[in-house]
Coordinates of C-alpha atoms in Angstrom, one line a residue:
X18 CA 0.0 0.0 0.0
X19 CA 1.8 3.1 -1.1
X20 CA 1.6 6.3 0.6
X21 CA -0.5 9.3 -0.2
X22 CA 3.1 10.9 -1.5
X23 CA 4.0 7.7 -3.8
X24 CA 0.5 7.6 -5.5
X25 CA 1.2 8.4 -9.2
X26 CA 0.4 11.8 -9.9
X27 CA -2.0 12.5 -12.4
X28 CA -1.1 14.5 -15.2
X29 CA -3.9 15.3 -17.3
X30 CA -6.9 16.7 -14.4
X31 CA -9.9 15.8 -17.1
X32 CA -8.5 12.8 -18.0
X33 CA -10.1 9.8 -15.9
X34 CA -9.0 6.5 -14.9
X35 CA -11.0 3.4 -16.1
X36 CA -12.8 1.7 -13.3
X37 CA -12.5 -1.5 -14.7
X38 CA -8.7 -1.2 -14.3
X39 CA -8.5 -0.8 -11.0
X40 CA -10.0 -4.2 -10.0
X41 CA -6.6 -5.7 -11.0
X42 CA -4.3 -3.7 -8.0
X43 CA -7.1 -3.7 -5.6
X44 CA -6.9 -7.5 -6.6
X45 CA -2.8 -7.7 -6.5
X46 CA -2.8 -5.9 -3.7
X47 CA -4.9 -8.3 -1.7
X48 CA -2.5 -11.2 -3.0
X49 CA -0.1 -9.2 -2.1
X50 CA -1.3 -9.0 1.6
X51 CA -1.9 -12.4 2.0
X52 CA 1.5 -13.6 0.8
X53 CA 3.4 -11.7 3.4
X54 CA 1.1 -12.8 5.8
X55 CA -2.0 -9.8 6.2
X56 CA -5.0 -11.4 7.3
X57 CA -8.2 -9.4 5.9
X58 CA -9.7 -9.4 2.4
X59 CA -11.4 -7.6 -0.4
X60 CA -15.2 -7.2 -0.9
X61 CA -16.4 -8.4 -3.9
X62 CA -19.3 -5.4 -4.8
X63 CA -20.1 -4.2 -7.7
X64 CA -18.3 -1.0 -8.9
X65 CA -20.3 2.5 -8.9
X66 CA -21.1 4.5 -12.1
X67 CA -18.4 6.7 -12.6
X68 CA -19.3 10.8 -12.3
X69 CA -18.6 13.0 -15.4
X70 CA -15.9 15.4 -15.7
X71 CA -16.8 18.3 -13.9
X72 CA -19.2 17.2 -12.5
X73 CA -19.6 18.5 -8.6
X74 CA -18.6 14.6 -7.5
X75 CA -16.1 14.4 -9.5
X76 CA -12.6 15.0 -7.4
X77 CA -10.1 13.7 -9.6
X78 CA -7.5 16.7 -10.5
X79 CA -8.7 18.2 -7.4
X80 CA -8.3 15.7 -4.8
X81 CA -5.5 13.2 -3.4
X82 CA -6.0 10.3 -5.8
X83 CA -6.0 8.7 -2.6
X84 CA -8.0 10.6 0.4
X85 CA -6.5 8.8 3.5
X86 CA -8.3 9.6 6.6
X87 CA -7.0 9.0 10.1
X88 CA -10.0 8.1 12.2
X89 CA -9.3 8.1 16.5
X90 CA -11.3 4.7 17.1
X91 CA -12.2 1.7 15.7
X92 CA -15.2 1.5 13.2
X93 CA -18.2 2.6 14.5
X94 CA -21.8 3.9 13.6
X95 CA -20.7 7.4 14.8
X96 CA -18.6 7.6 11.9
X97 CA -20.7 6.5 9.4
X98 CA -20.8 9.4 7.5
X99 CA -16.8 8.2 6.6
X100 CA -17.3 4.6 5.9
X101 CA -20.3 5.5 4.0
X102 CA -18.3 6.9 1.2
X103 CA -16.6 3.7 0.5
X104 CA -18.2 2.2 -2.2
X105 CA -19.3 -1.6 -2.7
X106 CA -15.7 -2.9 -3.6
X107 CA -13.1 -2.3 -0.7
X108 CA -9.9 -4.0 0.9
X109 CA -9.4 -4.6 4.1
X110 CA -5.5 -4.5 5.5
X111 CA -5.9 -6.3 9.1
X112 CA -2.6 -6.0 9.9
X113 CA -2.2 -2.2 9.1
X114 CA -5.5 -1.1 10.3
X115 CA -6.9 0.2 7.3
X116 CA -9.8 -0.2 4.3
X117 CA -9.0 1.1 1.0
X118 CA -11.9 1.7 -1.9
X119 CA -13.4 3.9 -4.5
X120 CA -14.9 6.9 -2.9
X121 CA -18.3 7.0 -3.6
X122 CA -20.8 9.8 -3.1
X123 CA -24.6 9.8 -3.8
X124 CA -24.0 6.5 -6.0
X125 CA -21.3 8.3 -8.4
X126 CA -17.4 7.3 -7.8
X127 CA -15.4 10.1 -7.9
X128 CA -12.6 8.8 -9.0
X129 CA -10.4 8.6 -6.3
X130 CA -10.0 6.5 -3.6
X131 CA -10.5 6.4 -0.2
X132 CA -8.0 4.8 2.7
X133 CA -9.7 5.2 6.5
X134 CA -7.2 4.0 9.1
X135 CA -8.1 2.9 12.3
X136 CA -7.8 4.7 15.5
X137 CA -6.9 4.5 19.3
X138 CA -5.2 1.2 19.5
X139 CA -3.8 0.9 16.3
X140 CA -2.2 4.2 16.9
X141 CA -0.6 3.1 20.3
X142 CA -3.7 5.6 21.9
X143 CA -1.6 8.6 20.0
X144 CA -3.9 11.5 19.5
X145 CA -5.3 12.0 15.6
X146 CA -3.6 15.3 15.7
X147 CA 0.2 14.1 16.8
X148 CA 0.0 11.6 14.2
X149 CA -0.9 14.0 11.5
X150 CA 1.9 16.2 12.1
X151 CA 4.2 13.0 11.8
X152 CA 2.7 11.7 8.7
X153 CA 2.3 13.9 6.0
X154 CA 0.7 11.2 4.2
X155 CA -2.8 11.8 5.7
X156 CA -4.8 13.8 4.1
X157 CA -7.7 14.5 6.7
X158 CA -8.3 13.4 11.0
X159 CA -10.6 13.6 12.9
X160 CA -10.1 15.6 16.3
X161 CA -13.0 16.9 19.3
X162 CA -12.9 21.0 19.3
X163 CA -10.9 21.2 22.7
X164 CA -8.0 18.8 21.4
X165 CA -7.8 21.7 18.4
X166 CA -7.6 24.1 20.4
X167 CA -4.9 22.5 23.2
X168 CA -2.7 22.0 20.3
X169 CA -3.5 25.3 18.2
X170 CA 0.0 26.5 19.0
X171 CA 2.3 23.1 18.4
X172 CA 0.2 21.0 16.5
X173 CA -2.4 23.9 15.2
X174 CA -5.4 22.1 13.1
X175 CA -8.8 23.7 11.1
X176 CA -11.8 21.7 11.3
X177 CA -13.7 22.3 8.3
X178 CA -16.9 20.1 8.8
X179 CA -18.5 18.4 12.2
X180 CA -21.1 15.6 11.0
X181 CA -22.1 15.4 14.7
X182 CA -23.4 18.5 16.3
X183 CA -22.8 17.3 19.7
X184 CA -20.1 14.4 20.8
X185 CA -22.1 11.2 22.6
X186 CA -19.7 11.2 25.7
X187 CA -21.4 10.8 28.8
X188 CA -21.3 9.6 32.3
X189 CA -24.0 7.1 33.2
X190 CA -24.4 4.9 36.1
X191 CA -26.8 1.8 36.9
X192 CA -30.6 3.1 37.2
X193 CA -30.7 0.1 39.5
X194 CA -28.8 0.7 42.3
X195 CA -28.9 4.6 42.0
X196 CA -32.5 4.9 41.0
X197 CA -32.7 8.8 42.6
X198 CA -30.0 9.7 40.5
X199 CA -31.0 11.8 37.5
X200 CA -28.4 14.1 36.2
X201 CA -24.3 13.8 37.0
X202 CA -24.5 17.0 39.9
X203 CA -26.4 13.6 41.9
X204 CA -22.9 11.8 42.0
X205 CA -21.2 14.6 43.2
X206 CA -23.3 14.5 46.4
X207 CA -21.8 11.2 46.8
X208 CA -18.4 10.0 47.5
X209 CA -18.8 7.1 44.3
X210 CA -15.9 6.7 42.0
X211 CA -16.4 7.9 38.8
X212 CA -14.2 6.6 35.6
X213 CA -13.0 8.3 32.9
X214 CA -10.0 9.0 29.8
X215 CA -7.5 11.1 31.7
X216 CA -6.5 12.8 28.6
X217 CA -10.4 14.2 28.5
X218 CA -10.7 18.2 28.9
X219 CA -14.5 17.8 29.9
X220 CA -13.4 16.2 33.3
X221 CA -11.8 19.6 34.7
X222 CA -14.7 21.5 33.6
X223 CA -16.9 19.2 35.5
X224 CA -15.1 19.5 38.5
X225 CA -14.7 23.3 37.9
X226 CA -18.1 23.4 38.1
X227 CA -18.7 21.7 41.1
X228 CA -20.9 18.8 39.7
X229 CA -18.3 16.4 40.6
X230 CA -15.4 16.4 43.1
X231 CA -11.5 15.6 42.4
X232 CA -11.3 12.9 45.2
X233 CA -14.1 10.7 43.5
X234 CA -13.0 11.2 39.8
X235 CA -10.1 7.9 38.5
X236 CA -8.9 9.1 35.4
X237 CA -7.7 5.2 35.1
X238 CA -10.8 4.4 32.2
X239 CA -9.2 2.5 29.7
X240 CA -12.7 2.0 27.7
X241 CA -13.8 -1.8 28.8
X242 CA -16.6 -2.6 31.1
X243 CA -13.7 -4.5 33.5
X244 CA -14.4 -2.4 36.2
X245 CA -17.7 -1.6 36.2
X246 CA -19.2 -4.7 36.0
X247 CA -16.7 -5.5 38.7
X248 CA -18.2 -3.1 41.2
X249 CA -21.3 -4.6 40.2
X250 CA -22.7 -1.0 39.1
X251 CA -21.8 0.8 42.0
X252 CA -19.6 3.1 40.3
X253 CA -20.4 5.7 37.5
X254 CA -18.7 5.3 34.4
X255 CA -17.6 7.7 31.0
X256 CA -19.8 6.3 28.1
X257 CA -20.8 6.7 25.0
X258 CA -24.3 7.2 24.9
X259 CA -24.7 5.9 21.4
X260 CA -22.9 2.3 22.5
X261 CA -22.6 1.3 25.9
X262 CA -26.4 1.5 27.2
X263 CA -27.1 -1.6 24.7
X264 CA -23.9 -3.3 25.7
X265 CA -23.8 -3.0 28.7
X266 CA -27.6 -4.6 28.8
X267 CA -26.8 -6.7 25.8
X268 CA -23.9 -7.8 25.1
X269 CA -21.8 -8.4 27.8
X270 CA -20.0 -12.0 29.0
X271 CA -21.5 -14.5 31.6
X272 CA -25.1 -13.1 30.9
X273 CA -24.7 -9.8 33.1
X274 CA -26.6 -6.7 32.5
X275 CA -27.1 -3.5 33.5
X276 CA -29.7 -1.1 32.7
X277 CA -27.8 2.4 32.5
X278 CA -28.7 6.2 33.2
X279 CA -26.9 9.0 32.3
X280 CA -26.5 12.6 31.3
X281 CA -24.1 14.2 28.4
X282 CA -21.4 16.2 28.6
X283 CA -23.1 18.5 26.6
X284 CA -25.9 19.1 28.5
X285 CA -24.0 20.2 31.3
X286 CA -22.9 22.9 29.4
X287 CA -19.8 22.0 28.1
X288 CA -20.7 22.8 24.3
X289 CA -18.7 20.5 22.7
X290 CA -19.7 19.3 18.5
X291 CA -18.8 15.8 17.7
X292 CA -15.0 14.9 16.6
X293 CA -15.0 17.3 13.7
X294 CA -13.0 16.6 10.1
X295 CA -9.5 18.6 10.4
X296 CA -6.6 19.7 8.1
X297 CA -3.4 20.7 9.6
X298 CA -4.0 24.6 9.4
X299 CA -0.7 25.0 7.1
X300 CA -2.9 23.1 4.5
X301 CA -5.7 25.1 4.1
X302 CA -4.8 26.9 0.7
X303 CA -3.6 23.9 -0.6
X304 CA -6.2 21.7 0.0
X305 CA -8.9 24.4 -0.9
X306 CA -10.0 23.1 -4.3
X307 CA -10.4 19.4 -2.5
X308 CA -12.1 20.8 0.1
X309 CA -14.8 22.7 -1.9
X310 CA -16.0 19.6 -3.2
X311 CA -15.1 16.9 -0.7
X312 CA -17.0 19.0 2.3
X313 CA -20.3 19.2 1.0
X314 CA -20.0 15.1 0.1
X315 CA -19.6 14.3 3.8
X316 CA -22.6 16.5 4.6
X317 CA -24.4 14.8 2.5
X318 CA -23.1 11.2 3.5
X319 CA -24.1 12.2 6.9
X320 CA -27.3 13.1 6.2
X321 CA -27.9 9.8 4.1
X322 CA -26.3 7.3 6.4
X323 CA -28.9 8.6 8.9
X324 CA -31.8 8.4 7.1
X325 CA -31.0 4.8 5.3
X326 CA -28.2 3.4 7.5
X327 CA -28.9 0.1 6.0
X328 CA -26.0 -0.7 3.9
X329 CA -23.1 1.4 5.9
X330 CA -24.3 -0.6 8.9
X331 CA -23.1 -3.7 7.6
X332 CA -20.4 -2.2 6.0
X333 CA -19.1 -1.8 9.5
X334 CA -20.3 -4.6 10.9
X335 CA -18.3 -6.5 8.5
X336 CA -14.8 -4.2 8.1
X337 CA -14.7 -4.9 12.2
X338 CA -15.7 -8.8 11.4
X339 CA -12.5 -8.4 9.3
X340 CA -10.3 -6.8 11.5
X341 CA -10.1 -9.0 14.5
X342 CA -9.1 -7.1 16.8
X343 CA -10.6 -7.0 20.4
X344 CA -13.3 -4.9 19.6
X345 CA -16.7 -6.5 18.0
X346 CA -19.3 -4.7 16.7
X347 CA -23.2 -6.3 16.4
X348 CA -25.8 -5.4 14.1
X349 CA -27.8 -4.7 16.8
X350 CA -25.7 -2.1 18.3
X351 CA -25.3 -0.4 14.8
X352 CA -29.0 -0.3 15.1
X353 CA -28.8 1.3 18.4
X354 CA -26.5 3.9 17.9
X355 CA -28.7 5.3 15.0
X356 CA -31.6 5.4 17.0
X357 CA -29.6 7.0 19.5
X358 CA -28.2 9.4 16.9
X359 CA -31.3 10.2 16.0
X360 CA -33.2 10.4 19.0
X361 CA -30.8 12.4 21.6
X362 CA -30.1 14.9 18.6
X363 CA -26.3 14.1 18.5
X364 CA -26.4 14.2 14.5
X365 CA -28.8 17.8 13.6
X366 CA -29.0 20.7 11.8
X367 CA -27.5 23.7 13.0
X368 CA -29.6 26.7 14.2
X369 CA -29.9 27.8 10.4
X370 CA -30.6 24.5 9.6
X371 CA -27.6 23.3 8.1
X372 CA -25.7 20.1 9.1
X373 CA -22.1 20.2 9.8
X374 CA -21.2 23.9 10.5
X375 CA -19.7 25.4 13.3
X376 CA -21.5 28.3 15.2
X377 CA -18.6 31.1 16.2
X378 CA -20.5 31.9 19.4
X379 CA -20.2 28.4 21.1
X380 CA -16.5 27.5 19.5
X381 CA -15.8 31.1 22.2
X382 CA -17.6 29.6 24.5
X383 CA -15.6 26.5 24.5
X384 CA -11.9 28.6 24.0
X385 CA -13.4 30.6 27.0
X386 CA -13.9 27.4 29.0
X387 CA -10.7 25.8 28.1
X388 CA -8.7 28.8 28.5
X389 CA -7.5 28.0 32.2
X390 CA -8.0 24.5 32.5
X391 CA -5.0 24.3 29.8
X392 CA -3.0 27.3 31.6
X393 CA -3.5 25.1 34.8
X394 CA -1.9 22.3 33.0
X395 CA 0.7 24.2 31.7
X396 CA -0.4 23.5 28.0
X397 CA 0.5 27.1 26.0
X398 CA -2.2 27.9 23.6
X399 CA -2.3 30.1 20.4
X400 CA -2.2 33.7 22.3
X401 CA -5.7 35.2 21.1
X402 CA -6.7 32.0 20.2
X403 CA -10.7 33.1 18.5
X404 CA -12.9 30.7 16.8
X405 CA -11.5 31.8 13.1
X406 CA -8.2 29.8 14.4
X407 CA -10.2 27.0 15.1
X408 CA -13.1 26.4 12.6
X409 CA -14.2 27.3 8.9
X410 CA -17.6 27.6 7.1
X411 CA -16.1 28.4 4.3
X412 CA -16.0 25.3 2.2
X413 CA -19.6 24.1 4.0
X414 CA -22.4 23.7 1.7
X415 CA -25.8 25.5 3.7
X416 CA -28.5 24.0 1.4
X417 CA -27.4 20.4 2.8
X418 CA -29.5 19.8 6.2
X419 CA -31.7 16.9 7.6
X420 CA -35.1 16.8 6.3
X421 CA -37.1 19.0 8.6
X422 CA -40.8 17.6 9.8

């Protein structure tokens, strides 16, 4: 698999590549794979009409011929609006961590291809952001608001599209044995231990705030249910709200379940979107053109892969079947985390109705809260860090929004 850098350049822009050319290296490659010992295969699907020249889908010219995306976590439902673009014929590298096929947007390909690589684990749990400024070959990451803005002086990044208006991270607890619990300021009347990510911003604004208190918080969460299902559900937990309530009733070993409350980090007021799609901010002008085009087709994959989740659903289902890692991945929690999607509001239309954009007065909210919890850790930010540092509208298409009732 060759590197964003060692893809052959493309000399003539209008000129396109036969799709029925590339089946033969997506094939080699495969037999390439297996012969040095990568587990992991390619999907037989059909191939995708190809879009004219021109044509608003169509990115060759303008675009990577390969658009490699760095994802922070494993394949998932949340990111559906990525693995949604990958059209019916894709590989699967196990042992890299990575899926590689035509990118494919509202049925047309576009002519160049798509590589998503996996997150968290396979990254040795090294932030999106880190390992875009060591790889130049990656094209676009994906990055929360407060990890752009604690790196906009080292590592600074632009996020140019969030497909989820607000991020699913929550703390929940069993409704069982706290039944008079109903919002997170309920813990922090208790002395119960609560787990989360250390590396999480939200945590110090929590505590900040007074809903919870620094001697019950274990920054020791290292995302399995080990220790929660060891305290029996005593303890409150970091979630994601979009996963771990079916889980954690469903799906876990020896038959245990537990029925799960909890309250999001967003409605505490901690105003924080979904992990939005970044460039490093040195990039901007250069990817421009790309980003003109390739913007408005994740809007509208996010909009689709909501409404008829159908086929990117399995998609995952099977790309983590192919993996093998530790993490599994059910058709009935892709189910769930629609649902949940849908139904707590985490994927919506913007005030003006758009999907994806960012909203300058909450981005200051968030640089106002984050302000001194990084100064307290001795993290230097961009000196008059403001929203335009952060976040961009400009390549965000307005007319693409979820249908309204």
């Amino acid at each position: 698999m060759l590197p964003e850098s060692a893809t052959p350049a493309r000399t003539d822009p209008g000129r396109r590549r036969p799709r029925a050319r590339r089946a033969v290296p997506l094939l080699a490659a495969a037999l390439l794979a297996t012969a040095c010992g990568t587990t992991g295969g390619a999907n037989g699907g059909s191939a995708a009409p190809t879009a004219p020249a021109g044509d608003p889908l169509d990115l060759t010219g303008v675009c990577p011929a390969r658009v490699v995306f760095q994802s922070d976590w494993y394949p998932e439902m949340e990111y559906a609006a990525y693995y949604g673009l990958l059209g019916g014929r894709y590989t699967v590298d196990r042992a890299r961590k990575r899926v590689v096929g035509d990118l494919v947007a509202s049925g047309r390909d576009t002519g160049v291809d798509l590589e998503i690589r996996e997150g968290g684990p396979a990254l040795g749990f090294q932030s999106v952001t880190a390992r875009m400024y060591q790889d130049r070959g990656i094209t676009l990451g994906q990055a929360t608001l407060d990890e752009s803005i604690q790196n906009s002086a080292a590592q600074p990044t632009l996020q140019v599209v969030a497909p989820m208006e607000y991020i699913p991270v929550a703390i929940a607890w069993d409704r069982r044995k706290h039944p008079d619990w109903s919002v997170i300021a309920d813990i922090g009347q208790t002395d119960t231990r609560v787990l989360y990510f250390q590396t999480d911003a939200y945590m110090q604004y929590l505590l900040g705030t007074g809903l919870l208190r620094a001697s019950q918080v274990d920054g020791g969460f290292d995302g399995s249910p080990s220790r929660f299902v060891a305290s029996r559900g005593t303890i409150a937990q970091q979630i994601f709200a979009t996963q771990q309530p079916y889980v954690y009733k469903n799906e876990l070993a020896g038959g245990q379940s537990f029925d799960l409350a909890w309250q999001l980090i967003s409605d505490t007021g901690y105003p924080l979107y979904g992990q939005g799609v970044v460039v490093r901010a040195g990039d901007r002008e250069r990817l421009a053109p790309c980003l003109r085009k390739l913007v408005p087709i994740i809007q509208r994959s996010a909009v689709d892969t909501l409404v008829k989740p159908d086929r990117v659903s399995a998609l995952v289902v099977d790309i983590v079947r192919q993996y093998r890692d530790a993490w599994t991945y059910s058709p009935g929690l892709a189910a769930f985390t629609v649902k949940q999607m849908r139904d707590l509001g985490l994927v919506a239309n913007g005030k003006d109705r758009t999907l994806g954009n960012f909203e300058d007065a909450r981005v200051k909210r968030l640089i106002d809260i984050s302000t001194p919890i990084y100064a307290a850790q001795k993290k230097p930010l961009k000196p008059g860090l403001q929203p335009a540092d952060l976040v961009t509208n400009d390549f965000i298409d307005p007319a693409i929004g979820l249908p309204t009732r």
